[in-house]
GROMACS .gro file of C-alpha atoms in nm:
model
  275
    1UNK     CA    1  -2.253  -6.444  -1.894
    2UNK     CA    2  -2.359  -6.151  -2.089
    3UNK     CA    3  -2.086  -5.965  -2.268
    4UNK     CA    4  -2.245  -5.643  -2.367
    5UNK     CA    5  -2.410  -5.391  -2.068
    6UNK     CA    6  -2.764  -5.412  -2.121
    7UNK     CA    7  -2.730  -5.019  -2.202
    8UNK     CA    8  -2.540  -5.092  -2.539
    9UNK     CA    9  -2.716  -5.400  -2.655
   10UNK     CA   10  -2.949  -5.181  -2.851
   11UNK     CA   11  -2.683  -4.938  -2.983
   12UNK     CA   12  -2.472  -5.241  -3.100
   13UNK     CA   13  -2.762  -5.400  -3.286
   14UNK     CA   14  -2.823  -5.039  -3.487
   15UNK     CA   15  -2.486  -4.939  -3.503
   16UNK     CA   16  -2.279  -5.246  -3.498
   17UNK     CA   17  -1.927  -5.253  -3.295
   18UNK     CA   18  -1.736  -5.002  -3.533
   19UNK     CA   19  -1.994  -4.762  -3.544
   20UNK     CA   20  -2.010  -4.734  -3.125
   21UNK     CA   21  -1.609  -4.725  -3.149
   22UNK     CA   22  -1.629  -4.430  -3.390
   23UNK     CA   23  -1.860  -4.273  -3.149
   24UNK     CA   24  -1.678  -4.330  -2.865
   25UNK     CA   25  -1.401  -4.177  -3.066
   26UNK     CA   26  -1.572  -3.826  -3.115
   27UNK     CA   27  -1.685  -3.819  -2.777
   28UNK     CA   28  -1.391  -3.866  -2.615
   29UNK     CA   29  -1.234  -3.589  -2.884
   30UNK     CA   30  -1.492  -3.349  -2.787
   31UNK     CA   31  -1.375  -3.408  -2.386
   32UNK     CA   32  -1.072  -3.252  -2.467
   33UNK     CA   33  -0.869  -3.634  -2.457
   34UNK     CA   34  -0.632  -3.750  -2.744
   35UNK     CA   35  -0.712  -4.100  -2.799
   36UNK     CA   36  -0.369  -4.173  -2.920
   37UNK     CA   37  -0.314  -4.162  -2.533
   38UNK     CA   38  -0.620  -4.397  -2.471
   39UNK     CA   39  -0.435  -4.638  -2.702
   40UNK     CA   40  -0.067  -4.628  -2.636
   41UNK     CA   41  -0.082  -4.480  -2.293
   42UNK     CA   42   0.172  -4.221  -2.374
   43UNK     CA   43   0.075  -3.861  -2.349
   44UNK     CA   44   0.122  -3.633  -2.649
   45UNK     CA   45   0.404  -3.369  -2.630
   46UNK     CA   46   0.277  -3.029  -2.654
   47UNK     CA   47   0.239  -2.857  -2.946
   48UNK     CA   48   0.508  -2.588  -3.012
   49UNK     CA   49   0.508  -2.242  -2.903
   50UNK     CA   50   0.350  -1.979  -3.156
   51UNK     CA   51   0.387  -1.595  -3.204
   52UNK     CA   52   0.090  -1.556  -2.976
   53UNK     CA   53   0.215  -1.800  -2.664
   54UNK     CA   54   0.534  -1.793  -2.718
   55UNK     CA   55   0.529  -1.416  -2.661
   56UNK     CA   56   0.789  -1.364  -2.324
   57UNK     CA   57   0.639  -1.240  -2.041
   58UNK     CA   58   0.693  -0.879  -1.901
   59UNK     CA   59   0.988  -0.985  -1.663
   60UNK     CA   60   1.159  -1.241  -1.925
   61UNK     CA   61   1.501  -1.236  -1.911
   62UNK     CA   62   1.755  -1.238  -2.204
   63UNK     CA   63   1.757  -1.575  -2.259
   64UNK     CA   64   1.381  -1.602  -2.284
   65UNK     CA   65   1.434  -1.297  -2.491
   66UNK     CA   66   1.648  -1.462  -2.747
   67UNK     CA   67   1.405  -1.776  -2.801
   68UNK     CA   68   1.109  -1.564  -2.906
   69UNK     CA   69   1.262  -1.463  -3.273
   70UNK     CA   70   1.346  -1.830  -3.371
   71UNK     CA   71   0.938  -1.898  -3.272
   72UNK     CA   72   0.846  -1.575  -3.563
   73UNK     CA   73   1.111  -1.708  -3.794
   74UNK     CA   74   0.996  -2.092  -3.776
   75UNK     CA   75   0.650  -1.970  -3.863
   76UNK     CA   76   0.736  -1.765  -4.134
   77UNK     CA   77   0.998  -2.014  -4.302
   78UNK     CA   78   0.722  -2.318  -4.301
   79UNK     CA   79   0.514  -2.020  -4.457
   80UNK     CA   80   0.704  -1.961  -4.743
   81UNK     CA   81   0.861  -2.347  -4.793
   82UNK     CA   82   0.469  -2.401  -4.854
   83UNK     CA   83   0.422  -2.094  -5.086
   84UNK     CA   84   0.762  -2.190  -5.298
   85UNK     CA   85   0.700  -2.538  -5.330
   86UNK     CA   86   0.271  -2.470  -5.498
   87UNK     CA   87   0.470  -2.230  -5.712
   88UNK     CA   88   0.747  -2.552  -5.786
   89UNK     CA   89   1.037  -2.294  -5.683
   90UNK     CA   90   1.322  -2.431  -5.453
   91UNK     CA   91   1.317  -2.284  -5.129
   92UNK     CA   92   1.667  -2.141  -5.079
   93UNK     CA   93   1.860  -2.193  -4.750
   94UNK     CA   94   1.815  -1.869  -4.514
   95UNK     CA   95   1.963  -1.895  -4.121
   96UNK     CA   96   1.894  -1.690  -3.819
   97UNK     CA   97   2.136  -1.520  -3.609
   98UNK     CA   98   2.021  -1.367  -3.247
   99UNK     CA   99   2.289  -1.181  -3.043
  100UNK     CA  100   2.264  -0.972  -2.740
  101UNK     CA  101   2.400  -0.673  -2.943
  102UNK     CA  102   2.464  -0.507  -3.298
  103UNK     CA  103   2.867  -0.592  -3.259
  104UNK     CA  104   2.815  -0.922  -3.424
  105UNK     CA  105   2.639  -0.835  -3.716
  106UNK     CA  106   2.735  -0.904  -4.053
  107UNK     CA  107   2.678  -0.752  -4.397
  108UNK     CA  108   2.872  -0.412  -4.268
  109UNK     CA  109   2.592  -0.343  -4.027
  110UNK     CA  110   2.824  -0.411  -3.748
  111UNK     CA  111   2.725  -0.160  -3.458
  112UNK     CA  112   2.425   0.001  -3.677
  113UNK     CA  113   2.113   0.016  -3.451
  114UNK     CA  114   1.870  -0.198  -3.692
  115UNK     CA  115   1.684  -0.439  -3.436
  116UNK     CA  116   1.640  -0.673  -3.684
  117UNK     CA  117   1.790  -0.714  -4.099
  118UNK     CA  118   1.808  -0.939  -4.348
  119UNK     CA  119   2.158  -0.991  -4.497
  120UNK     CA  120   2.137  -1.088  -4.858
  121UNK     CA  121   2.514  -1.177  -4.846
  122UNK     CA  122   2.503  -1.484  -4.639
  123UNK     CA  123   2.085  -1.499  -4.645
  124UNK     CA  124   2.086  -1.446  -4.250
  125UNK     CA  125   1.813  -1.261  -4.041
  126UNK     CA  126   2.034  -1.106  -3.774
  127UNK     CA  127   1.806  -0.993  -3.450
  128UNK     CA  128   1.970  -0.774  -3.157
  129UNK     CA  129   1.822  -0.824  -2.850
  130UNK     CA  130   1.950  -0.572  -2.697
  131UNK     CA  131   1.791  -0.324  -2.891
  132UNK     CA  132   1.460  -0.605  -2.844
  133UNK     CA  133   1.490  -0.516  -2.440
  134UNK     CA  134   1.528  -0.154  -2.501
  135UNK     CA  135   1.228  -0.124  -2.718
  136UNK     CA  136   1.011  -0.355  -2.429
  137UNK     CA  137   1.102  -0.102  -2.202
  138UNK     CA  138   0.950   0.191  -2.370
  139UNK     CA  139   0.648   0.012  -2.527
  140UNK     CA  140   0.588  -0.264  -2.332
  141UNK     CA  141   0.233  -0.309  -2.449
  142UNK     CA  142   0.358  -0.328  -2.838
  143UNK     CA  143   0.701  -0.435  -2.879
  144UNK     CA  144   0.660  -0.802  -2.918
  145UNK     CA  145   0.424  -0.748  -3.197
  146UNK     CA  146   0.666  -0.484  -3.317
  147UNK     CA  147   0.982  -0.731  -3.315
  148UNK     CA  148   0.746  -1.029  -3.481
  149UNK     CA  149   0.653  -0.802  -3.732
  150UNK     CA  150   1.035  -0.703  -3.826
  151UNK     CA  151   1.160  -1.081  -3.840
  152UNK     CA  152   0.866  -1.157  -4.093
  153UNK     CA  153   0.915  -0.890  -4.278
  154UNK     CA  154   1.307  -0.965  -4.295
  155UNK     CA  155   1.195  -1.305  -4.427
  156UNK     CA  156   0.959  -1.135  -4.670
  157UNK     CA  157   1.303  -0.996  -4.798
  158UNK     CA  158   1.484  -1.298  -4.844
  159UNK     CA  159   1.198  -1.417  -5.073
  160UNK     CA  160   1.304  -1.050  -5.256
  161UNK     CA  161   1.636  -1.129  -5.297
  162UNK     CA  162   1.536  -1.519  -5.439
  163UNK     CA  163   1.324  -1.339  -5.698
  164UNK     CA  164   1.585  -1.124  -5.786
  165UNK     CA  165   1.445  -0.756  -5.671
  166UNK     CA  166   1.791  -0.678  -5.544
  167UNK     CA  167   1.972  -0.724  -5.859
  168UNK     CA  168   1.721  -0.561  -6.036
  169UNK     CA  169   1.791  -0.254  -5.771
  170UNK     CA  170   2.150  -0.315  -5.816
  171UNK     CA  171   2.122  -0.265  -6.179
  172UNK     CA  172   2.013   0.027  -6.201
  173UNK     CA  173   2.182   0.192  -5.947
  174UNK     CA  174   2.469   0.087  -6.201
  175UNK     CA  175   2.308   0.261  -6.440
  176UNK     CA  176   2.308   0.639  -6.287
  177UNK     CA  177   1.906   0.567  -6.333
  178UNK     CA  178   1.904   0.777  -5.940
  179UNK     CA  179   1.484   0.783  -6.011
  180UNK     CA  180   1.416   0.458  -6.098
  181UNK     CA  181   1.608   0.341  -5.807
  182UNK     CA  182   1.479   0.529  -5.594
  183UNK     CA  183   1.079   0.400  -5.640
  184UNK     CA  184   1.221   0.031  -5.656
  185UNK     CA  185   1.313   0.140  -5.301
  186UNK     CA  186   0.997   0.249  -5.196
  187UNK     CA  187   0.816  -0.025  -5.382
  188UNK     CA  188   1.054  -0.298  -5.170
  189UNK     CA  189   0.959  -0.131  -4.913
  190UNK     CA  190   0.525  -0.190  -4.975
  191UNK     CA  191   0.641  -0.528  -5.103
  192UNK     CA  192   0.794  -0.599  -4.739
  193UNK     CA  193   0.527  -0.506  -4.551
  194UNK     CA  194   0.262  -0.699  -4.758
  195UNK     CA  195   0.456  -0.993  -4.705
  196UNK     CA  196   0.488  -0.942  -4.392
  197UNK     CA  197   0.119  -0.951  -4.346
  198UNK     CA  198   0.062  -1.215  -4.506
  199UNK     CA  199   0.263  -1.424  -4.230
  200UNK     CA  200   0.053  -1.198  -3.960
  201UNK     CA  201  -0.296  -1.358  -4.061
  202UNK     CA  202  -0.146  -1.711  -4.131
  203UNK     CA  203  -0.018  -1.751  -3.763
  204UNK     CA  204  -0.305  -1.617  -3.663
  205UNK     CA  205  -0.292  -1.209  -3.545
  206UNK     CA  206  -0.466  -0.910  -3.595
  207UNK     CA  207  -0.363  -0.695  -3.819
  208UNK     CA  208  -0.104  -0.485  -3.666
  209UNK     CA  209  -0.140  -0.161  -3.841
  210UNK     CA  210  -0.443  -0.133  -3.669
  211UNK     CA  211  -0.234  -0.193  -3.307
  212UNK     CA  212  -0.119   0.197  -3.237
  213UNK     CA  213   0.130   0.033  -2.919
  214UNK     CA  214   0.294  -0.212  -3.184
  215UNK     CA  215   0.283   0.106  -3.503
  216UNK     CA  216   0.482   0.322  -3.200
  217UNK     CA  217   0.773   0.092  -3.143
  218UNK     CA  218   0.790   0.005  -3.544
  219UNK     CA  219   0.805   0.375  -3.575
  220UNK     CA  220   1.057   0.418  -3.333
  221UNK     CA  221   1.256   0.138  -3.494
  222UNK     CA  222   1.255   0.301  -3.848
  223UNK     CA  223   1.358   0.602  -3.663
  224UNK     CA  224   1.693   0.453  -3.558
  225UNK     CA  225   1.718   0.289  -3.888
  226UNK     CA  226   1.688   0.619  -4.045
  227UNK     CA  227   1.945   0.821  -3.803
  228UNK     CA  228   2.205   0.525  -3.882
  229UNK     CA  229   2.499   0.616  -4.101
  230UNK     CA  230   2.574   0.351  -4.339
  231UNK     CA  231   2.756   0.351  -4.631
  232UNK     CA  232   2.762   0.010  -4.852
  233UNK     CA  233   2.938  -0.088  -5.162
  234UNK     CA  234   2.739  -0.003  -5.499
  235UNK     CA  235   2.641  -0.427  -5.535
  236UNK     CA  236   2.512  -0.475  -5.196
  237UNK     CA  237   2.170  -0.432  -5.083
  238UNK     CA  238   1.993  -0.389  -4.721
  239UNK     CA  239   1.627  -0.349  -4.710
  240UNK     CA  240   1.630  -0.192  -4.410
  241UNK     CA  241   1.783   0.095  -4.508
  242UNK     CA  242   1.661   0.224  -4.811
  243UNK     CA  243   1.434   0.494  -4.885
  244UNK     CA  244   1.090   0.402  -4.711
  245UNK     CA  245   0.766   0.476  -4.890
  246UNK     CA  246   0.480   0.649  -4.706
  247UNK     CA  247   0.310   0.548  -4.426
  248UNK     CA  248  -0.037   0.576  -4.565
  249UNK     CA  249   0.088   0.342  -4.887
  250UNK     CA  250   0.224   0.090  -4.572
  251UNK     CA  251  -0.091   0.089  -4.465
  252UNK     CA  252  -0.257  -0.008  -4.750
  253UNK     CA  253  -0.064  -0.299  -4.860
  254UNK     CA  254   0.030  -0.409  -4.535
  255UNK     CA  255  -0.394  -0.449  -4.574
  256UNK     CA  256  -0.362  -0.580  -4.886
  257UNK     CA  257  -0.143  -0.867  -4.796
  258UNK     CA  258  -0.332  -0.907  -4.466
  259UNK     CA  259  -0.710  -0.909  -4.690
  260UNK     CA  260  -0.530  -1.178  -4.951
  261UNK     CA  261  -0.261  -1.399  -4.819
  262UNK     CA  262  -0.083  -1.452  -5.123
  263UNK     CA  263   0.269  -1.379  -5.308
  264UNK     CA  264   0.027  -1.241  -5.620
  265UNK     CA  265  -0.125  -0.982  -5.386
  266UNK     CA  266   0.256  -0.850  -5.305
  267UNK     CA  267   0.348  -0.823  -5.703
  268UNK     CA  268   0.560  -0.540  -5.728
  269UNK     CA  269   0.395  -0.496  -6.073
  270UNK     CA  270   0.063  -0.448  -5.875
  271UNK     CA  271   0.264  -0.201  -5.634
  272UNK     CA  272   0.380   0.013  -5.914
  273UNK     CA  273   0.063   0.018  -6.126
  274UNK     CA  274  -0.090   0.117  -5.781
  275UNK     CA  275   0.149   0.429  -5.792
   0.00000   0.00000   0.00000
């Protein structure tokens, strides 16, 4: 009885039996089958939502809502774990918090309409959802961007607060140095929004500043920002709140983080020598 199809006999003489198996292998790659399946029968899970397809759809309700942040945040966590642990830095513990309002919010932005902040007193991103739905309403064609971009960027300020930017700020605001302060503010600012591009090009999306439906709803979320009334104690920073740079300087380092996907890119040495 003959063992091998007369078709293979001459491919298993030139090849030998591993080298058809490794073909085999890419071919049935390329047909779009995991041959983990082929071997074990069980069919692979699949892979985890993203920022692109885990973006809800236009009739998602609040739940669905609420699950897109965690996606952003996941992305932009394993993002900087990676980054911290080239550098040989420990990776500090930062959580998320997503409520269906501004009531619950800690750092003594309770009420304050702020869509999304990073509290540097118990390292927590805190997302509102409520104010998420609101801004889907009136730019449905940019707000998930828009919300993405805010949770990165809040992430991009925990890695501030690690390095120590906020003391720094803190310090001189101690100081009476009102000037200094002031441009530390503005350069925290650049410094956020570079980081936050550098998470935009790892997972994958355009570079936003170039989206005019996402730049309106970011612009409308600064907007509240900037009409909230908050008053904090003279240690405590929130990025989200101080005094925002210009929008053509945004630009440009949101680019600059976007071009070069790198902490080094971001230096706030580099920000300042920019002027």
């Amino acid at each position: 009885m003959q063992l091998i199809p007369p078709a293979l006999a001459p491919h298993v003489r030139r090849f030998g039996w591993s080298g058809l198996a490794a073909v085999g292998l890419v071919v049935v790659m390329l047909a779009g089958v995991n041959p983990i399946t082929l071997i074990s029968g069980q069919v692979s899970p699949p892979p985890p939502p993203t920022s692109i397809t885990g973006v809800p759809a236009a009739s998602a309700t609040p739940a669905q809502l609420a699950a897109y942040p965690p996606v952003v945040a996941g992305e932009a966590e394993l993002m900087w774990r990676r980054m911290f642990w080239q550098t040989a830095l420990r990776w500090p513990q930062i959580s998320l918090s997503v409520m269906p309002d501004s009531s619950q919010f800690g750092c003594g932005m309770a009420g304050k309409d702020l869509t999304v902040f990073y509290c540097p007193d118990n390292r927590t991103v805190y997302v509102d959802t409520g104010a998420y739905e609101r801004l889907r309403q009136r730019f449905p064609l940019g707000a998930d961007f828009a919300l993405a971009h805010l949770v990165a960027e809040a992430y991009g300020h925990h890695v501030q607060w690690t390095l120590g930017v906020f003391t720094d700020l803190t310090a001189l605001r101690s100081r009476g140095e009102a000037d200094a302060a002031a441009e530390l503010e503005r350069q925290i600012d650049l410094q956020g929004a570079c980081y936050a591009a550098m998470w935009a090009i790892t997972a994958g999306i355009g570079e936003l500043d170039d989206n005019a439906a996402v730049m309106a709803a970011l612009d409308q979320v600064e907007a509240n920002r900037q009409r909230a009334i908050v008053s904090l104690p003279l240690g405590r920073v929130v990025a989200e709140v101080l005094a925002l740079a210009d929008d053509a300087a945004r630009r440009r380092w949101y680019s600059l983080g976007y071009a070069i996907p790198a902490p080094g890119s971001c230096k706030l040495e580099k920000i300042a020598a920019d002027g």
